[in-house]
XYZ file of C-alpha atoms in Angstrom:
683
model
C -32.161 41.817 -6.358
C -29.140 40.735 -8.615
C -27.032 37.845 -7.705
C -23.116 40.038 -9.618
C -23.258 40.938 -6.228
C -21.848 37.600 -5.120
C -17.760 38.201 -6.173
C -17.269 34.451 -6.381
C -18.709 31.861 -7.409
C -17.738 29.946 -3.912
C -20.052 32.868 -3.011
C -23.359 31.994 -5.045
C -22.763 28.226 -3.679
C -22.997 29.696 0.281
C -25.560 31.913 -0.393
C -27.952 29.035 -3.016
C -27.324 26.657 0.059
C -28.239 29.358 2.355
C -31.393 30.432 0.379
C -32.302 26.230 -0.225
C -32.333 26.331 4.227
C -35.028 29.389 4.325
C -37.069 27.844 1.606
C -41.184 28.064 2.634
C -41.807 24.193 4.213
C -38.010 24.478 5.743
C -36.573 27.184 7.557
C -38.152 29.909 6.258
C -40.010 31.195 9.415
C -37.098 31.228 11.768
C -35.105 33.224 9.676
C -37.960 35.670 9.021
C -38.928 36.829 13.330
C -41.692 39.095 12.697
C -40.834 42.709 12.292
C -36.987 42.189 11.592
C -34.550 39.200 10.132
C -33.343 36.660 13.586
C -29.623 36.757 12.227
C -28.963 40.270 10.789
C -25.651 38.943 9.648
C -26.987 36.290 6.827
C -28.788 39.420 5.481
C -26.299 41.760 4.679
C -24.652 38.811 3.264
C -27.687 37.447 0.766
C -27.893 41.535 0.391
C -30.887 42.578 1.976
C -31.843 45.120 2.720
C -31.025 46.384 6.553
C -33.973 48.267 8.527
C -36.352 46.604 6.163
C -40.246 48.436 6.732
C -43.325 47.199 7.290
C -43.625 47.186 3.700
C -40.531 45.746 2.248
C -40.852 42.652 5.088
C -44.105 41.995 3.001
C -42.732 41.792 -0.019
C -39.309 39.926 1.656
C -40.878 36.200 -0.072
C -41.212 37.471 -3.404
C -37.382 39.201 -2.700
C -35.545 35.827 -1.040
C -37.842 33.848 -4.124
C -35.846 35.389 -6.718
C -32.438 35.761 -5.865
C -33.159 31.955 -5.460
C -34.244 31.439 -8.189
C -31.753 33.848 -10.185
C -28.356 31.689 -8.725
C -30.262 29.037 -9.738
C -30.735 30.186 -12.816
C -26.609 31.503 -13.173
C -23.948 29.115 -14.449
C -22.762 26.132 -11.671
C -20.642 26.838 -8.802
C -18.695 25.386 -7.277
C -15.409 24.766 -4.476
C -12.684 26.860 -4.915
C -10.120 24.918 -7.256
C -8.128 23.770 -4.633
C -10.636 22.868 -2.157
C -11.937 20.909 -4.765
C -9.288 18.959 -5.749
C -8.592 18.341 -2.386
C -12.288 17.218 -1.106
C -11.630 15.018 -4.648
C -8.264 13.662 -3.884
C -9.823 12.514 -0.071
C -12.979 10.606 -1.399
C -10.875 8.895 -3.237
C -8.833 7.924 -0.419
C -11.071 7.139 1.398
C -13.341 5.693 -0.605
C -16.700 7.939 -0.520
C -19.375 8.337 -3.167
C -20.463 11.447 -4.787
C -22.921 12.199 -2.346
C -21.168 11.510 0.991
C -18.391 13.970 -0.925
C -20.995 17.044 -1.878
C -21.907 16.121 2.533
C -18.840 16.633 3.659
C -18.072 19.769 1.769
C -21.524 21.464 3.145
C -20.009 21.058 6.999
C -16.616 22.122 5.503
C -17.752 24.998 4.621
C -19.518 25.536 7.600
C -16.967 25.244 9.670
C -15.038 28.404 7.370
C -17.303 30.692 5.912
C -19.741 32.503 8.777
C -23.292 32.851 6.558
C -23.636 29.054 6.261
C -22.635 28.740 10.059
C -25.264 30.822 10.760
C -27.741 29.271 9.336
C -26.820 26.184 11.259
C -27.517 27.514 14.338
C -30.649 29.328 13.465
C -31.866 26.096 11.870
C -30.163 23.311 14.851
C -33.705 22.306 15.940
C -34.803 21.431 12.615
C -31.307 19.781 11.771
C -31.583 17.007 14.284
C -35.323 16.154 13.537
C -34.860 15.237 10.059
C -31.118 16.141 8.825
C -31.102 13.831 5.800
C -33.877 15.530 4.533
C -32.867 18.857 5.438
C -29.394 18.183 3.926
C -31.339 16.711 0.673
C -33.248 19.703 -0.062
C -30.405 22.047 0.443
C -27.595 20.026 -1.359
C -29.993 18.833 -4.134
C -29.006 16.057 -3.369
C -31.324 12.658 -3.264
C -33.486 12.121 0.156
C -31.830 8.097 0.581
C -28.463 8.665 -0.838
C -28.358 11.516 1.846
C -29.724 8.861 4.616
C -27.506 6.949 4.075
C -24.632 8.870 3.851
C -25.538 10.141 7.170
C -26.474 7.138 8.986
C -24.250 5.389 11.783
C -22.883 3.209 9.929
C -21.750 4.965 7.357
C -18.515 5.539 6.261
C -18.859 9.091 7.389
C -19.842 8.923 10.878
C -17.656 5.607 10.804
C -14.634 7.464 10.433
C -14.439 10.685 12.373
C -15.057 13.038 9.310
C -19.094 13.917 10.673
C -18.818 13.408 14.612
C -21.715 14.482 16.701
C -21.337 18.061 19.160
C -20.186 17.516 22.764
C -21.126 21.462 22.767
C -24.700 21.894 25.842
C -25.967 24.196 23.413
C -25.262 21.560 20.295
C -25.658 19.017 21.364
C -26.991 15.825 19.348
C -26.355 17.953 15.717
C -23.863 17.007 13.253
C -20.323 18.754 12.952
C -17.072 19.148 10.020
C -14.588 16.445 11.580
C -12.321 20.084 13.342
C -12.290 23.742 11.871
C -7.875 22.626 11.296
C -9.052 19.979 9.305
C -11.817 22.187 6.627
C -8.660 25.097 7.092
C -6.614 22.543 5.589
C -8.877 21.063 2.595
C -9.619 24.746 1.751
C -6.261 26.850 1.546
C -3.568 24.272 1.186
C -2.233 21.876 -0.890
C -2.994 18.208 -0.637
C -0.406 16.569 1.565
C -0.850 13.066 3.481
C 1.023 13.616 6.230
C -0.473 17.088 7.545
C -4.054 15.016 7.458
C -3.364 11.966 8.932
C -1.939 14.300 12.049
C -4.932 15.884 11.796
C -7.267 12.864 11.957
C -5.413 12.095 14.982
C -2.809 9.320 12.877
C 0.326 10.595 14.006
C 4.078 8.714 12.750
C 6.198 8.128 16.608
C 9.650 9.229 17.009
C 11.297 5.888 16.051
C 12.118 3.501 18.657
C 14.973 4.061 21.116
C 14.864 0.544 21.997
C 15.794 -2.359 19.941
C 15.048 -6.053 20.189
C 17.940 -6.927 21.976
C 16.103 -5.205 24.451
C 13.617 -7.458 25.229
C 15.706 -10.635 25.251
C 12.918 -11.795 28.007
C 10.672 -11.489 25.378
C 12.340 -13.560 23.163
C 10.823 -17.204 22.837
C 7.109 -14.376 22.181
C 9.316 -12.267 19.283
C 10.548 -15.779 17.516
C 6.815 -16.562 16.631
C 5.108 -13.613 16.414
C 7.232 -11.290 13.672
C 7.513 -14.161 11.396
C 3.677 -14.573 11.828
C 3.733 -10.774 10.807
C 5.792 -11.214 7.405
C 3.015 -13.680 6.703
C 0.230 -11.964 7.262
C 1.251 -8.978 5.579
C 2.472 -11.154 2.792
C -0.394 -12.738 2.340
C -2.417 -9.499 2.810
C -4.804 -11.068 6.021
C -7.194 -8.542 7.349
C -8.560 -9.225 11.010
C -4.838 -9.538 12.491
C -5.275 -8.197 16.547
C -2.052 -8.345 18.350
C -3.174 -7.439 22.628
C 0.160 -6.292 24.600
C 0.191 -6.055 28.478
C 1.545 -5.260 30.812
C 2.518 -2.663 34.081
C 3.120 0.763 33.213
C 6.310 1.893 31.636
C 7.305 -1.766 30.490
C 8.633 -0.649 26.786
C 5.450 -1.551 25.215
C 5.069 1.027 22.587
C 8.496 1.141 22.037
C 8.602 -3.070 21.286
C 6.108 -1.394 18.590
C 7.755 0.754 17.159
C 10.988 -2.109 17.092
C 9.266 -4.575 15.777
C 7.709 -1.585 12.782
C 11.846 -1.137 12.584
C 12.808 -5.207 11.881
C 9.766 -5.919 9.819
C 10.836 -2.801 7.933
C 7.119 -1.804 7.917
C 5.785 1.794 8.368
C 4.455 2.600 11.798
C 1.049 4.472 13.276
C -0.169 5.699 16.668
C -3.575 6.389 17.095
C -3.906 9.914 19.394
C -5.071 9.948 22.408
C -6.772 13.539 21.793
C -8.018 15.003 19.194
C -6.825 18.514 17.904
C -7.805 21.222 21.188
C -5.954 18.763 23.234
C -9.003 16.980 25.298
C -9.119 13.485 25.177
C -10.516 11.064 23.016
C -13.735 9.939 24.199
C -13.887 5.067 22.931
C -16.165 6.341 20.061
C -13.850 8.979 18.807
C -10.814 6.846 19.041
C -12.120 3.848 17.597
C -13.811 6.148 14.036
C -10.059 7.766 13.880
C -9.042 3.456 13.652
C -11.708 3.328 10.988
C -10.354 6.088 9.220
C -6.932 4.647 9.273
C -8.392 1.351 7.736
C -9.908 2.863 5.259
C -6.537 5.547 4.183
C -3.772 2.957 4.026
C -4.487 0.896 0.983
C -1.026 -1.217 1.929
C -1.367 -3.812 4.221
C 2.479 -3.167 5.146
C 0.686 -0.931 8.299
C 0.813 -1.303 11.753
C -1.316 0.125 13.864
C -1.278 0.869 17.330
C -4.057 1.511 19.333
C -2.857 2.870 22.976
C -4.702 2.994 26.499
C -6.799 0.057 25.280
C -8.450 -0.634 28.502
C -10.520 2.289 27.626
C -11.863 0.617 25.379
C -11.744 -3.516 26.558
C -11.953 -3.752 30.096
C -14.949 -2.210 31.110
C -15.206 -0.268 34.912
C -17.436 -0.779 38.572
C -18.832 2.352 36.394
C -18.753 1.538 32.771
C -19.722 -1.321 30.686
C -16.835 0.008 28.322
C -17.335 0.624 24.157
C -16.587 -2.968 23.590
C -18.892 -4.258 26.153
C -21.933 -2.110 24.787
C -21.280 -2.990 21.325
C -20.202 -6.896 21.681
C -21.463 -7.841 18.137
C -20.612 -4.814 15.957
C -16.525 -4.993 18.173
C -16.658 -8.493 17.311
C -16.843 -7.425 13.737
C -14.083 -4.588 13.108
C -12.119 -7.057 15.132
C -12.856 -9.909 12.220
C -12.216 -7.179 9.647
C -9.043 -4.904 10.143
C -7.472 -4.473 7.228
C -3.849 -3.521 8.646
C -2.653 -5.480 11.705
C -3.209 -3.135 14.750
C -1.905 -3.344 17.706
C -4.020 -3.213 21.227
C -1.429 -1.750 24.019
C -3.391 -1.967 27.747
C -1.988 -1.585 30.634
C -4.124 -4.366 32.229
C -6.584 -7.187 31.029
C -7.612 -8.737 33.933
C -11.401 -7.264 33.015
C -11.424 -8.532 29.812
C -14.246 -10.616 28.092
C -13.313 -14.210 26.640
C -15.245 -12.350 23.917
C -13.199 -10.035 23.037
C -9.921 -12.233 24.131
C -10.057 -14.949 21.696
C -10.814 -12.794 18.565
C -6.715 -11.575 19.250
C -3.667 -13.658 17.111
C -1.997 -13.031 19.940
C -1.087 -12.199 22.715
C 1.914 -10.594 24.311
C 2.445 -9.643 28.091
C 5.233 -7.411 28.759
C 6.278 -7.891 32.235
C 8.857 -5.676 34.564
C 12.190 -6.992 32.895
C 13.564 -9.518 35.437
C 16.699 -8.520 37.972
C 19.887 -8.893 35.610
C 17.293 -7.145 32.315
C 16.992 -4.172 35.488
C 20.195 -4.702 36.373
C 21.532 -3.915 32.287
C 19.052 -0.985 32.207
C 20.454 0.672 35.421
C 23.734 0.923 34.489
C 23.114 1.763 30.732
C 21.465 4.854 32.566
C 23.017 5.349 36.117
C 25.731 3.595 36.348
C 28.866 7.344 35.716
C 25.978 8.562 38.383
C 25.435 5.997 41.054
C 27.381 4.024 43.112
C 27.388 0.000 42.331
C 25.829 -0.570 45.666
C 22.579 1.242 44.506
C 22.307 -0.461 41.511
C 22.054 -3.982 42.927
C 19.487 -2.556 45.561
C 17.547 -0.916 42.733
C 17.647 -3.545 40.080
C 16.345 -5.928 42.663
C 13.277 -3.852 42.707
C 10.911 -6.554 41.441
C 8.445 -3.685 39.864
C 10.862 -1.038 38.928
C 10.051 -0.532 35.117
C 12.467 1.142 32.741
C 10.355 3.621 31.984
C 11.082 5.022 35.528
C 14.927 4.586 35.491
C 14.191 6.750 32.623
C 13.074 9.107 33.830
C 14.410 9.145 37.483
C 18.048 9.206 35.640
C 17.320 12.168 33.556
C 15.725 13.906 36.092
C 19.337 13.578 37.967
C 21.753 13.743 35.548
C 19.920 17.242 34.719
C 21.150 18.283 37.839
C 24.158 16.511 38.716
C 26.481 19.519 38.974
C 23.832 20.577 41.750
C 24.479 16.778 43.413
C 27.587 16.343 45.564
C 29.023 13.092 44.116
C 28.335 11.155 47.569
C 24.496 12.234 47.545
C 23.530 11.080 44.229
C 22.188 7.551 44.892
C 20.429 9.373 48.064
C 18.681 11.619 45.509
C 18.204 9.323 42.231
C 16.521 6.970 44.858
C 14.034 10.040 46.374
C 13.112 10.532 42.637
C 12.024 6.917 42.111
C 10.814 6.405 44.944
C 8.146 9.659 44.717
C 6.946 8.162 40.869
C 6.950 4.197 42.865
C 5.301 5.683 45.781
C 2.407 7.273 43.372
C 2.138 3.578 41.041
C 1.111 2.450 44.890
C 4.780 0.558 45.269
C 6.785 0.420 48.113
C 10.011 3.995 48.607
C 13.215 2.138 48.042
C 14.228 4.237 50.213
C 12.652 2.359 53.186
C 14.175 -0.430 52.024
C 17.324 -1.109 53.620
C 19.933 -2.863 51.410
C 20.459 -6.308 53.110
C 23.132 -6.987 53.562
C 24.673 -10.263 55.503
C 27.485 -9.328 57.831
C 30.209 -11.873 59.180
C 29.754 -11.433 63.270
C 26.235 -10.740 62.726
C 24.370 -12.691 61.096
C 26.488 -15.741 61.457
C 24.793 -19.272 60.930
C 26.685 -19.917 63.991
C 24.034 -18.339 65.754
C 21.606 -20.093 64.330
C 19.937 -23.179 66.591
C 18.491 -25.748 64.547
C 19.977 -29.142 64.075
C 19.992 -28.923 60.362
C 23.638 -28.873 58.861
C 23.186 -25.923 57.005
C 26.880 -25.272 54.882
C 25.967 -29.043 53.690
C 22.815 -27.674 52.435
C 24.403 -24.734 50.893
C 26.959 -26.996 48.959
C 24.439 -29.181 47.875
C 22.385 -26.421 46.710
C 25.196 -25.430 44.618
C 25.505 -28.676 42.801
C 21.034 -28.954 42.474
C 19.576 -26.284 42.380
C 15.980 -26.926 42.944
C 14.700 -27.107 46.779
C 11.969 -26.208 48.699
C 12.670 -25.392 51.650
C 10.581 -24.618 55.679
C 11.928 -22.866 57.490
C 9.613 -22.561 60.930
C 9.846 -21.441 64.337
C 9.451 -18.108 66.563
C 9.515 -14.792 65.140
C 13.230 -13.108 65.372
C 14.790 -16.382 65.023
C 16.542 -15.972 61.393
C 14.728 -17.570 59.108
C 14.306 -14.747 57.059
C 18.282 -13.363 57.209
C 18.822 -17.186 55.937
C 16.919 -16.693 52.679
C 19.602 -13.273 52.217
C 22.451 -15.661 53.332
C 21.773 -18.974 51.158
C 21.201 -17.205 48.317
C 24.581 -14.822 48.580
C 26.192 -18.660 49.727
C 24.640 -20.141 46.950
C 25.546 -17.332 44.062
C 21.363 -16.437 43.186
C 19.660 -13.399 43.714
C 16.986 -13.904 46.375
C 12.904 -12.291 45.753
C 11.478 -11.936 49.390
C 7.881 -11.649 48.769
C 5.497 -10.573 51.706
C 2.146 -12.416 52.561
C 0.879 -8.594 51.573
C 2.663 -7.803 48.937
C 0.541 -11.037 47.175
C -2.889 -10.680 48.994
C -5.892 -8.213 47.109
C -8.750 -8.001 48.047
C -10.312 -9.190 44.436
C -11.512 -12.573 43.978
C -8.627 -14.157 41.415
C -6.489 -11.569 41.801
C -4.527 -13.299 44.980
C -3.955 -16.299 42.874
C -2.646 -14.647 39.672
C -0.122 -12.655 41.855
C 1.020 -15.619 43.192
C 1.475 -17.059 39.413
C 3.031 -13.872 38.465
C 5.180 -14.389 41.557
C 6.652 -17.053 41.281
C 7.125 -16.777 37.066
C 9.266 -13.173 37.894
C 11.935 -15.909 40.341
C 12.372 -18.611 37.201
C 12.155 -16.142 35.181
C 15.856 -14.487 36.856
C 16.838 -17.609 38.173
C 16.325 -16.145 42.011
C 15.709 -18.305 44.654
C 12.137 -17.712 45.695
C 11.718 -16.560 50.199
C 7.983 -16.101 51.252
C 7.694 -14.797 53.919
C 4.365 -15.606 56.043
C 3.560 -18.654 54.394
C 0.615 -19.060 56.714
C -1.424 -16.851 55.365
C -1.982 -19.403 51.937
C -1.436 -22.466 53.205
C -3.885 -22.447 55.820
C -5.775 -26.241 56.783
C -8.459 -26.002 54.271
C -10.508 -27.800 56.038
C -10.560 -24.355 58.165
C -11.399 -22.242 55.157
C -15.102 -20.062 55.682
C -14.643 -18.926 51.920
C -14.348 -20.603 48.167
C -11.868 -18.047 48.107
C -9.787 -19.149 50.642
C -9.276 -22.857 49.221
C -8.641 -21.628 45.377
C -5.803 -19.700 46.473
C -4.389 -22.442 49.097
C -4.389 -25.077 45.806
C -3.001 -22.127 43.902
C -0.018 -21.634 45.969
C 0.363 -25.692 46.205
C 0.246 -25.418 42.659
C 3.117 -23.265 42.141
C 4.875 -24.974 44.847
C 4.806 -28.254 43.252
C 6.078 -27.388 39.531
C 9.034 -24.384 40.611
C 12.221 -25.820 39.817
C 14.224 -23.378 41.433
C 14.863 -23.187 45.400
C 11.866 -21.831 47.004
C 11.665 -21.142 50.447
C 8.429 -20.760 52.637
C 8.887 -20.105 55.823
C 6.282 -19.774 59.079
C 5.344 -19.431 62.667
C 2.736 -20.914 62.478
C 3.526 -24.501 61.375
C 0.321 -26.268 63.233
C -1.870 -24.505 61.099
C -0.502 -25.654 57.748
C -2.178 -27.535 55.379
C -1.256 -31.015 55.428
C -1.005 -31.643 52.010
C 1.629 -28.784 51.619
C 3.825 -30.060 54.415
C 5.116 -33.057 52.245
C 5.625 -31.095 48.830
C 8.365 -29.215 51.364
C 11.695 -31.355 50.516
C 13.920 -30.298 53.825
C 12.153 -28.713 57.155
C 13.907 -27.409 59.157
C 13.413 -25.668 62.745
C 14.517 -22.738 64.161
C 14.559 -22.160 68.163
C 15.414 -19.374 70.865
C 19.422 -19.036 70.776
C 21.158 -21.895 73.263
C 22.814 -20.215 75.725
C 25.845 -20.560 73.880
C 25.438 -18.606 71.389
C 23.395 -16.222 72.825
C 27.194 -15.124 74.825
C 28.548 -15.340 71.113
C 26.156 -12.509 70.440
C 26.234 -10.588 72.993
C 30.206 -10.268 72.580
C 29.904 -9.416 68.627
C 27.328 -6.510 68.997
C 29.104 -5.182 71.432
C 32.229 -5.641 69.139
C 30.149 -3.746 66.139
C 28.907 -1.245 68.050
C 32.276 0.118 70.034
C 30.814 -0.871 73.530
C 33.621 -2.326 76.474
C 33.762 -6.548 75.672
C 30.317 -7.985 78.104
C 32.532 -8.742 82.126
C 31.796 -12.374 82.833
C 29.158 -11.987 85.105
C 27.283 -10.120 82.064
C 28.262 -13.316 79.544
C 26.227 -15.333 82.200
C 23.425 -13.529 82.214
C 23.085 -13.986 78.882
C 24.003 -17.481 79.105
C 20.839 -17.560 80.791
C 17.933 -16.776 78.464
C 15.515 -19.086 77.061
C 13.384 -17.353 74.508
C 15.760 -14.513 72.685
C 17.197 -14.475 69.435
C 18.763 -12.859 66.963
C 15.950 -10.698 66.384
C 15.793 -9.470 69.733
C 19.623 -8.840 69.598
C 19.061 -6.913 66.111
C 15.800 -4.580 67.637
C 17.760 -3.259 69.626
C 21.055 -2.705 67.630
C 18.407 -0.213 65.948
C 17.571 1.159 69.025
C 21.014 2.248 70.024
C 20.989 4.507 67.616
C 18.557 7.040 68.733
C 19.639 5.965 72.500
C 22.440 4.377 72.834
C 24.257 1.793 75.417
C 27.093 2.846 78.069
C 27.648 -0.497 78.328
C 27.576 -3.928 77.718
C 25.420 -4.333 80.516
C 22.853 -2.474 79.389
C 22.456 -3.638 75.949
C 22.238 -6.710 77.776
C 18.605 -5.489 79.879
C 17.408 -4.078 76.903
C 17.450 -7.799 74.691
C 16.463 -9.014 78.372
C 13.446 -6.698 78.368
C 12.694 -7.416 74.939
C 12.848 -11.350 75.183
C 10.851 -11.375 77.427
C 7.937 -8.545 75.725
C 8.278 -11.088 73.229
C 7.560 -14.407 75.574
C 4.490 -12.877 77.654
C 2.513 -11.936 74.494
C 3.263 -15.384 72.458
C 1.988 -16.844 76.234
C -1.573 -14.587 76.370
C -1.838 -15.333 72.609
C -2.412 -19.426 73.912
C 1.531 -20.344 71.826
C 4.268 -22.110 74.007
């Protein structure tokens, strides 16, 4: 047989590799299968008879030997000139030795050359059994050098240039990084930017924000920026920054902004492979290793987004970092370029990892003032100022949610009547928030203190409320405990007080803070106080008895921990705190001394009930009450402002004819409440 049938040196190289693979003692028996070939395409490529007779099959070993011998003696075979230049340059960039480069070239050829791919498929089991021996024979390289090149800690596998196939029919076998990368190296001029993209290292779009958009992070950024300048100037290795916070708070944008301020390029590590399939933890870490090797200049910022998949174990999975602690810790300590790890949650982060981060920065939902500014910039021309103010008060409304919802409404603004845009924007935002497990803002009414309906003159308390408000304006630091029966105006008083002293109100219900996981309630409590501090808000904690019950009655240690956390936060809070409860007799004794003012809110006095009846009749456009109605109202001994408010809501769908029917409904509501409280033992 002749070698002249191979049209190029590259074809001769492929043929030589195939023949070596099917040599005696390696894969010969897998190719010659009884009375025919195991793969006719390989036979046709080698120029073998397509329908060999019995005599020819007996001569086949000699024919294969002669063909291999002639190829071995012929002039050296090479990759095409373009591919050879590309692989040589890539090897120099990634610091591959000659053996690693040769192995990489072989696997790339398996992606582009069908005869070699078919050979690998036929010999899959032989390769899986002893890959170093197989490739050493085929590539004519020392076996120990090939073994090092194919080791799990070797550069080829560690950087993801080679990877283990996840295909069921090929599971456990090695394959080249991707077909796209192989084609690029064989057919296109060397382009570093295209190669990086194929490797999974992408250049993000310029930031849409600036450093001024993160005023709530001023102190942290004032430390982080000079630190990054210093470590890059000194070429310090092992620099890792962990950025965490709820989704949509601008964590990825922040890193791009930092790159812009430092005037250094930012590269993000992709979360999907070239086919669009999600990359698993080992694959993403391989991309990081490759990027660390690829970039020679330390003046680069690398971004590893969605790092919770790596750092935080789930109930079913220990997580990549936890299952490879020693290796992962070593990787953190040897980073050549600063790496930003971005995570939505670090609740289960192992302390062994947290101490290896140079800087841990939380990016929370921006303070209310910042939320308002974002809303005005994004949606101020679309919706009303009242809605902007209402939405700014939603503490879990992330900037990304605002931007996406605004883009939807802006795109169809001509099809939405102006008077309906408030409802439209609220609806879109509500859908996103509900999907995140938050309340629908459409169900949260805008709290407005209405003169005549909520009037401090209708509150049954002995304190001088206007004087308290005036003093708090001068000295906005106090802890108030409001107690008394339900509906007596405690929560609404908090809204009135915040309005009077000109501060925003942050209302926190017990249900918003309680969490079934141990330790999480304490974290929520701490974040609540921190947000109120950042916003300069009056903090109103409703049903505070859920957290301040007498510790001697606690059944579990975590109950005591929650109480201690709440007491600590109350003690150190620098603003105005209002705590309301219906069960003051059940509060822990230690909590009582932490409140500067304790205000009791009682049921309406006779003249208050009469005046409130007049106010509601006027507001609901009902005829004014008769003297008999006013006398009857004055006889109610367990009525509260909340009873009137509940009946007013009822009026929307079951209208009352006159003041008397309204009053009878209030009496029934009051009696129902009184009977219920007597049954459960509270007088």
